[in-house]
Amino acid sequence: DTLDLAVRLLGPREAFRIAESAEIWFDESAAGGFDIEGYRADAAFTARATERIMEAMGNGHIAASGVAGLLCDVGRLALAMVAPNHYRKVDPDLKGVELIAAEQRHLGISHPEAGYMLTERWGLPADITEAVLFHHEPKRATRAKELAAAVSAAHRLADLAGATIDDGRATFRDCLELLQNAGLEFSACVRVITELSYLRDNAKNSA
């Protein structure tokens, strides 16, 4: 079809830019083998977890923070829809910087960058767009440090269910460091991370 031809001629990055600037969106059938249900479940948990973390931080904009969590991975969905044949080359089990590197290698654009472009195009507040852009690298945030840290921690916890004990410990330590650096005291960090870890496990088990 026309979209597939554009991807072949221009490459995934430029095709995505054209689709984004033209305000084109695609239905689920365009996403090929992308795990839509898994994406939805992770997005819903990340939104809820981000809200809970921001609440623990004493932030008053709870609902807005949930939007950042909900949309942090929207770039993955967009890239899978715009260039499904290219995105299939990206190992779905990759996480974090390894996932970003694979996207850059196969598509020339990463999902945080694609998500940032979309959310900015949609006119969402700069705090949200920055949190989407830096949800894998929250230390790079300049105006929304707390929100970026909250989204990053929530996103990491979304991947926790089914992980090994060692992976779980590593995630716990990473989230603890993230939230402490964002100003949340140690006991509150432990409490909210433990609460969300149980919530994620229960959600996975009931799925």
PDB file of C-alpha atoms in Angstrom:
ATOM      1  CA  ASP A   1       0.000   0.000   0.000  1.00  0.00           C
ATOM      2  CA  THR A   2       0.983   3.688  -0.058  1.00  0.00           C
ATOM      3  CA  LEU A   3       2.346   3.649   3.487  1.00  0.00           C
ATOM      4  CA  ASP A   4       4.503   0.595   2.850  1.00  0.00           C
ATOM      5  CA  LEU A   5       5.851   2.217  -0.331  1.00  0.00           C
ATOM      6  CA  ALA A   6       6.684   5.396   1.607  1.00  0.00           C
ATOM      7  CA  VAL A   7       8.583   3.380   4.210  1.00  0.00           C
ATOM      8  CA  ARG A   8      10.575   1.586   1.512  1.00  0.00           C
ATOM      9  CA  LEU A   9      11.402   4.789  -0.345  1.00  0.00           C
ATOM     10  CA  LEU A  10      11.995   7.178   2.546  1.00  0.00           C
ATOM     11  CA  GLY A  11      12.898   4.890   5.435  1.00  0.00           C
ATOM     12  CA  PRO A  12      10.891   4.456   8.658  1.00  0.00           C
ATOM     13  CA  ARG A  13      12.073   7.686  10.274  1.00  0.00           C
ATOM     14  CA  GLU A  14      10.965   9.992   7.462  1.00  0.00           C
ATOM     15  CA  ALA A  15       7.742   8.059   6.882  1.00  0.00           C
ATOM     16  CA  PHE A  16       6.913   8.468  10.546  1.00  0.00           C
ATOM     17  CA  ARG A  17       7.632  12.206  10.377  1.00  0.00           C
ATOM     18  CA  ILE A  18       5.267  12.575   7.410  1.00  0.00           C
ATOM     19  CA  ALA A  19       2.543  10.530   9.103  1.00  0.00           C
ATOM     20  CA  GLU A  20       2.941  12.518  12.325  1.00  0.00           C
ATOM     21  CA  SER A  21       2.889  15.915  10.639  1.00  0.00           C
ATOM     22  CA  ALA A  22      -0.160  14.940   8.588  1.00  0.00           C
ATOM     23  CA  GLU A  23      -1.996  13.832  11.746  1.00  0.00           C
ATOM     24  CA  ILE A  24      -2.462  10.315  10.385  1.00  0.00           C
ATOM     25  CA  TRP A  25      -3.315   7.557  12.839  1.00  0.00           C
ATOM     26  CA  PHE A  26      -3.708   3.866  12.143  1.00  0.00           C
ATOM     27  CA  ASP A  27      -5.962   1.063  13.310  1.00  0.00           C
ATOM     28  CA  GLU A  28      -4.764  -2.038  15.137  1.00  0.00           C
ATOM     29  CA  SER A  29      -4.567  -4.144  11.973  1.00  0.00           C
ATOM     30  CA  ALA A  30      -1.677  -1.960  10.781  1.00  0.00           C
ATOM     31  CA  ALA A  31       0.549  -2.976  13.692  1.00  0.00           C
ATOM     32  CA  GLY A  32       1.404  -6.431  12.390  1.00  0.00           C
ATOM     33  CA  GLY A  33       2.568  -8.723  15.196  1.00  0.00           C
ATOM     34  CA  PHE A  34       2.822  -5.983  17.827  1.00  0.00           C
ATOM     35  CA  ASP A  35       1.374  -7.100  21.180  1.00  0.00           C
ATOM     36  CA  ILE A  36      -1.505  -4.623  21.457  1.00  0.00           C
ATOM     37  CA  GLU A  37      -3.054  -6.221  24.545  1.00  0.00           C
ATOM     38  CA  GLY A  38       0.280  -6.310  26.353  1.00  0.00           C
ATOM     39  CA  TYR A  39       0.859  -2.686  25.417  1.00  0.00           C
ATOM     40  CA  ARG A  40      -2.549  -1.674  26.798  1.00  0.00           C
ATOM     41  CA  ALA A  41      -2.020  -3.539  30.051  1.00  0.00           C
ATOM     42  CA  ASP A  42       1.430  -2.017  30.557  1.00  0.00           C
ATOM     43  CA  ALA A  43       0.159   1.477  29.697  1.00  0.00           C
ATOM     44  CA  ALA A  44      -2.730   1.215  32.153  1.00  0.00           C
ATOM     45  CA  PHE A  45      -0.448   0.016  34.950  1.00  0.00           C
ATOM     46  CA  THR A  46       2.199   2.649  34.217  1.00  0.00           C
ATOM     47  CA  ALA A  47      -0.444   5.385  34.336  1.00  0.00           C
ATOM     48  CA  ARG A  48      -1.784   4.177  37.669  1.00  0.00           C
ATOM     49  CA  ALA A  49       1.692   3.664  39.128  1.00  0.00           C
ATOM     50  CA  THR A  50       2.832   7.120  38.007  1.00  0.00           C
ATOM     51  CA  GLU A  51      -0.174   8.688  39.716  1.00  0.00           C
ATOM     52  CA  ARG A  52       0.564   6.761  42.913  1.00  0.00           C
ATOM     53  CA  ILE A  53       4.229   7.806  42.926  1.00  0.00           C
ATOM     54  CA  MET A  54       3.383  11.453  42.312  1.00  0.00           C
ATOM     55  CA  GLU A  55       0.809  11.264  45.092  1.00  0.00           C
ATOM     56  CA  ALA A  56       3.506   9.951  47.439  1.00  0.00           C
ATOM     57  CA  MET A  57       5.684  12.887  46.393  1.00  0.00           C
ATOM     58  CA  GLY A  58       2.918  15.275  47.375  1.00  0.00           C
ATOM     59  CA  ASN A  59       2.371  16.468  43.817  1.00  0.00           C
ATOM     60  CA  GLY A  60      -1.043  17.984  43.219  1.00  0.00           C
ATOM     61  CA  HIS A  61      -1.325  17.222  39.500  1.00  0.00           C
ATOM     62  CA  ILE A  62      -2.109  13.528  39.827  1.00  0.00           C
ATOM     63  CA  ALA A  63      -4.377  13.102  36.786  1.00  0.00           C
ATOM     64  CA  ALA A  64      -1.975  14.915  34.450  1.00  0.00           C
ATOM     65  CA  SER A  65       0.897  12.739  35.651  1.00  0.00           C
ATOM     66  CA  GLY A  66      -1.128   9.646  34.798  1.00  0.00           C
ATOM     67  CA  VAL A  67      -1.345  10.842  31.195  1.00  0.00           C
ATOM     68  CA  ALA A  68       2.457  10.901  31.002  1.00  0.00           C
ATOM     69  CA  GLY A  69       2.590   7.323  32.286  1.00  0.00           C
ATOM     70  CA  LEU A  70      -0.161   6.203  29.934  1.00  0.00           C
ATOM     71  CA  LEU A  71       1.576   7.632  26.870  1.00  0.00           C
ATOM     72  CA  CYS A  72       5.235   6.999  27.662  1.00  0.00           C
ATOM     73  CA  ASP A  73       5.406   4.057  25.228  1.00  0.00           C
ATOM     74  CA  VAL A  74       3.011   5.404  22.594  1.00  0.00           C
ATOM     75  CA  GLY A  75       6.013   5.789  20.297  1.00  0.00           C
ATOM     76  CA  ARG A  76       6.384   2.001  20.185  1.00  0.00           C
ATOM     77  CA  LEU A  77       2.802   1.615  19.023  1.00  0.00           C
ATOM     78  CA  ALA A  78       3.219   4.382  16.448  1.00  0.00           C
ATOM     79  CA  LEU A  79       6.405   2.903  14.994  1.00  0.00           C
ATOM     80  CA  ALA A  80       4.860  -0.576  14.863  1.00  0.00           C
ATOM     81  CA  MET A  81       1.939   0.859  12.901  1.00  0.00           C
ATOM     82  CA  VAL A  82       3.939   3.078  10.563  1.00  0.00           C
ATOM     83  CA  ALA A  83       6.655   0.514   9.801  1.00  0.00           C
ATOM     84  CA  PRO A  84       5.469  -2.950  10.933  1.00  0.00           C
ATOM     85  CA  ASN A  85       7.923  -4.860   8.744  1.00  0.00           C
ATOM     86  CA  HIS A  86      10.844  -2.921  10.199  1.00  0.00           C
ATOM     87  CA  TYR A  87       9.566  -3.041  13.769  1.00  0.00           C
ATOM     88  CA  ARG A  88       9.260  -6.834  13.616  1.00  0.00           C
ATOM     89  CA  LYS A  89      13.055  -6.889  13.463  1.00  0.00           C
ATOM     90  CA  VAL A  90      13.208  -5.389  16.954  1.00  0.00           C
ATOM     91  CA  ASP A  91      13.333  -8.114  19.633  1.00  0.00           C
ATOM     92  CA  PRO A  92      10.147  -7.616  21.722  1.00  0.00           C
ATOM     93  CA  ASP A  93      11.960  -8.840  24.836  1.00  0.00           C
ATOM     94  CA  LEU A  94      14.484  -5.997  24.787  1.00  0.00           C
ATOM     95  CA  LYS A  95      14.195  -3.318  27.476  1.00  0.00           C
ATOM     96  CA  GLY A  96      15.605   0.125  28.128  1.00  0.00           C
ATOM     97  CA  VAL A  97      18.717   1.257  26.309  1.00  0.00           C
ATOM     98  CA  GLU A  98      18.980  -2.066  24.441  1.00  0.00           C
ATOM     99  CA  LEU A  99      15.489  -1.558  23.005  1.00  0.00           C
ATOM    100  CA  ILE A 100      16.302   2.019  22.017  1.00  0.00           C
ATOM    101  CA  ALA A 101      19.532   0.900  20.321  1.00  0.00           C
ATOM    102  CA  ALA A 102      17.675  -1.778  18.335  1.00  0.00           C
ATOM    103  CA  GLU A 103      15.019   0.718  17.233  1.00  0.00           C
ATOM    104  CA  GLN A 104      17.686   3.167  16.122  1.00  0.00           C
ATOM    105  CA  ARG A 105      19.448   0.401  14.229  1.00  0.00           C
ATOM    106  CA  HIS A 106      16.370  -0.927  12.407  1.00  0.00           C
ATOM    107  CA  LEU A 107      14.265   2.224  12.049  1.00  0.00           C
ATOM    108  CA  GLY A 108      16.552   5.206  12.570  1.00  0.00           C
ATOM    109  CA  ILE A 109      14.295   6.558  15.326  1.00  0.00           C
ATOM    110  CA  SER A 110      13.552   5.432  18.892  1.00  0.00           C
ATOM    111  CA  HIS A 111      10.154   5.123  20.551  1.00  0.00           C
ATOM    112  CA  PRO A 112      10.833   7.891  23.119  1.00  0.00           C
ATOM    113  CA  GLU A 113      11.612  10.306  20.285  1.00  0.00           C
ATOM    114  CA  ALA A 114       8.557   9.195  18.302  1.00  0.00           C
ATOM    115  CA  GLY A 115       6.378   9.499  21.414  1.00  0.00           C
ATOM    116  CA  TYR A 116       7.742  12.973  22.102  1.00  0.00           C
ATOM    117  CA  MET A 117       6.960  14.084  18.545  1.00  0.00           C
ATOM    118  CA  LEU A 118       3.402  12.792  18.793  1.00  0.00           C
ATOM    119  CA  THR A 119       2.581  14.199  22.219  1.00  0.00           C
ATOM    120  CA  GLU A 120       4.056  17.551  21.247  1.00  0.00           C
ATOM    121  CA  ARG A 121       1.995  17.502  18.058  1.00  0.00           C
ATOM    122  CA  TRP A 122      -1.114  16.746  20.094  1.00  0.00           C
ATOM    123  CA  GLY A 123      -0.486  19.892  22.119  1.00  0.00           C
ATOM    124  CA  LEU A 124       0.106  18.214  25.472  1.00  0.00           C
ATOM    125  CA  PRO A 125       1.906  20.203  28.200  1.00  0.00           C
ATOM    126  CA  ALA A 126       5.694  20.380  27.998  1.00  0.00           C
ATOM    127  CA  ASP A 127       6.082  18.505  31.311  1.00  0.00           C
ATOM    128  CA  ILE A 128       4.278  15.515  29.815  1.00  0.00           C
ATOM    129  CA  THR A 129       6.148  15.568  26.507  1.00  0.00           C
ATOM    130  CA  GLU A 130       9.480  15.771  28.331  1.00  0.00           C
ATOM    131  CA  ALA A 131       8.575  12.855  30.605  1.00  0.00           C
ATOM    132  CA  VAL A 132       7.666  10.787  27.522  1.00  0.00           C
ATOM    133  CA  LEU A 133      10.973  11.689  25.851  1.00  0.00           C
ATOM    134  CA  PHE A 134      13.101  10.866  28.887  1.00  0.00           C
ATOM    135  CA  HIS A 135      11.219   7.972  30.498  1.00  0.00           C
ATOM    136  CA  HIS A 136      14.306   5.788  29.944  1.00  0.00           C
ATOM    137  CA  GLU A 137      16.733   8.580  30.883  1.00  0.00           C
ATOM    138  CA  PRO A 138      14.999  10.657  33.572  1.00  0.00           C
ATOM    139  CA  LYS A 139      18.220  12.349  34.644  1.00  0.00           C
ATOM    140  CA  ARG A 140      18.189  14.241  31.348  1.00  0.00           C
ATOM    141  CA  ALA A 141      14.882  15.958  32.173  1.00  0.00           C
ATOM    142  CA  THR A 142      15.208  19.668  32.874  1.00  0.00           C
ATOM    143  CA  ARG A 143      11.728  20.984  33.641  1.00  0.00           C
ATOM    144  CA  ALA A 144       9.830  17.888  34.831  1.00  0.00           C
ATOM    145  CA  LYS A 145      12.387  16.000  36.895  1.00  0.00           C
ATOM    146  CA  GLU A 146       9.903  14.550  39.406  1.00  0.00           C
ATOM    147  CA  LEU A 147       7.454  13.467  36.709  1.00  0.00           C
ATOM    148  CA  ALA A 148      10.183  11.933  34.535  1.00  0.00           C
ATOM    149  CA  ALA A 149      11.477   9.977  37.545  1.00  0.00           C
ATOM    150  CA  ALA A 150       7.962   8.826  38.454  1.00  0.00           C
ATOM    151  CA  VAL A 151       7.187   7.677  34.900  1.00  0.00           C
ATOM    152  CA  SER A 152      10.554   5.924  34.632  1.00  0.00           C
ATOM    153  CA  ALA A 153      10.058   4.048  37.900  1.00  0.00           C
ATOM    154  CA  ALA A 154       6.474   3.129  37.009  1.00  0.00           C
ATOM    155  CA  HIS A 155       7.587   1.930  33.585  1.00  0.00           C
ATOM    156  CA  ARG A 156      10.297  -0.266  35.096  1.00  0.00           C
ATOM    157  CA  LEU A 157       7.830  -1.741  37.566  1.00  0.00           C
ATOM    158  CA  ALA A 158       5.485  -2.547  34.680  1.00  0.00           C
ATOM    159  CA  ASP A 159       8.165  -4.962  33.440  1.00  0.00           C
ATOM    160  CA  LEU A 160       8.667  -6.542  36.848  1.00  0.00           C
ATOM    161  CA  ALA A 161       6.022  -9.288  36.770  1.00  0.00           C
ATOM    162  CA  GLY A 162       7.471 -12.617  35.729  1.00  0.00           C
ATOM    163  CA  ALA A 163      11.050 -11.413  36.231  1.00  0.00           C
ATOM    164  CA  THR A 164      13.662 -13.416  38.088  1.00  0.00           C
ATOM    165  CA  ILE A 165      14.418 -12.635  41.735  1.00  0.00           C
ATOM    166  CA  ASP A 166      17.706 -11.009  40.708  1.00  0.00           C
ATOM    167  CA  ASP A 167      15.958  -8.890  38.066  1.00  0.00           C
ATOM    168  CA  GLY A 168      13.369  -7.897  40.636  1.00  0.00           C
ATOM    169  CA  ARG A 169      16.063  -6.804  43.064  1.00  0.00           C
ATOM    170  CA  ALA A 170      17.806  -4.784  40.375  1.00  0.00           C
ATOM    171  CA  THR A 171      14.553  -3.063  39.447  1.00  0.00           C
ATOM    172  CA  PHE A 172      13.823  -2.333  43.107  1.00  0.00           C
ATOM    173  CA  ARG A 173      17.265  -0.765  43.571  1.00  0.00           C
ATOM    174  CA  ASP A 174      16.956   1.286  40.388  1.00  0.00           C
ATOM    175  CA  CYS A 175      13.511   2.592  41.332  1.00  0.00           C
ATOM    176  CA  LEU A 176      14.671   3.344  44.853  1.00  0.00           C
ATOM    177  CA  GLU A 177      17.569   5.427  43.541  1.00  0.00           C
ATOM    178  CA  LEU A 178      15.357   7.204  41.010  1.00  0.00           C
ATOM    179  CA  LEU A 179      12.727   8.236  43.530  1.00  0.00           C
ATOM    180  CA  GLN A 180      15.198   9.212  46.239  1.00  0.00           C
ATOM    181  CA  ASN A 181      17.010  11.435  43.757  1.00  0.00           C
ATOM    182  CA  ALA A 182      13.633  12.987  42.937  1.00  0.00           C
ATOM    183  CA  GLY A 183      13.189  13.923  46.598  1.00  0.00           C
ATOM    184  CA  LEU A 184      11.054  11.101  48.018  1.00  0.00           C
ATOM    185  CA  GLU A 185      12.267   9.925  51.407  1.00  0.00           C
ATOM    186  CA  PHE A 186      13.593   6.384  51.790  1.00  0.00           C
ATOM    187  CA  SER A 187      10.709   4.875  53.771  1.00  0.00           C
ATOM    188  CA  ALA A 188       8.140   6.325  51.360  1.00  0.00           C
ATOM    189  CA  CYS A 189      10.133   4.954  48.411  1.00  0.00           C
ATOM    190  CA  VAL A 190      10.168   1.449  49.870  1.00  0.00           C
ATOM    191  CA  ARG A 191       6.478   1.611  50.707  1.00  0.00           C
ATOM    192  CA  VAL A 192       5.270   2.777  47.293  1.00  0.00           C
ATOM    193  CA  ILE A 193       7.590   0.484  45.308  1.00  0.00           C
ATOM    194  CA  THR A 194       6.506  -2.544  47.352  1.00  0.00           C
ATOM    195  CA  GLU A 195       2.841  -1.602  46.959  1.00  0.00           C
ATOM    196  CA  LEU A 196       3.147  -1.218  43.195  1.00  0.00           C
ATOM    197  CA  SER A 197       5.165  -4.426  42.821  1.00  0.00           C
ATOM    198  CA  TYR A 198       2.344  -6.397  44.470  1.00  0.00           C
ATOM    199  CA  LEU A 199      -0.203  -4.548  42.362  1.00  0.00           C
ATOM    200  CA  ARG A 200       1.630  -5.487  39.183  1.00  0.00           C
ATOM    201  CA  ASP A 201       1.971  -9.135  40.169  1.00  0.00           C
ATOM    202  CA  ASN A 202      -1.728  -9.357  41.010  1.00  0.00           C
ATOM    203  CA  ALA A 203      -2.677  -7.715  37.709  1.00  0.00           C
ATOM    204  CA  LYS A 204      -0.548 -10.213  35.765  1.00  0.00           C
ATOM    205  CA  ASN A 205      -1.892 -13.195  37.685  1.00  0.00           C
ATOM    206  CA  SER A 206      -5.513 -12.157  37.075  1.00  0.00           C
ATOM    207  CA  ALA A 207      -4.948 -11.504  33.364  1.00  0.00           C
TER     208      ALA A 207
END
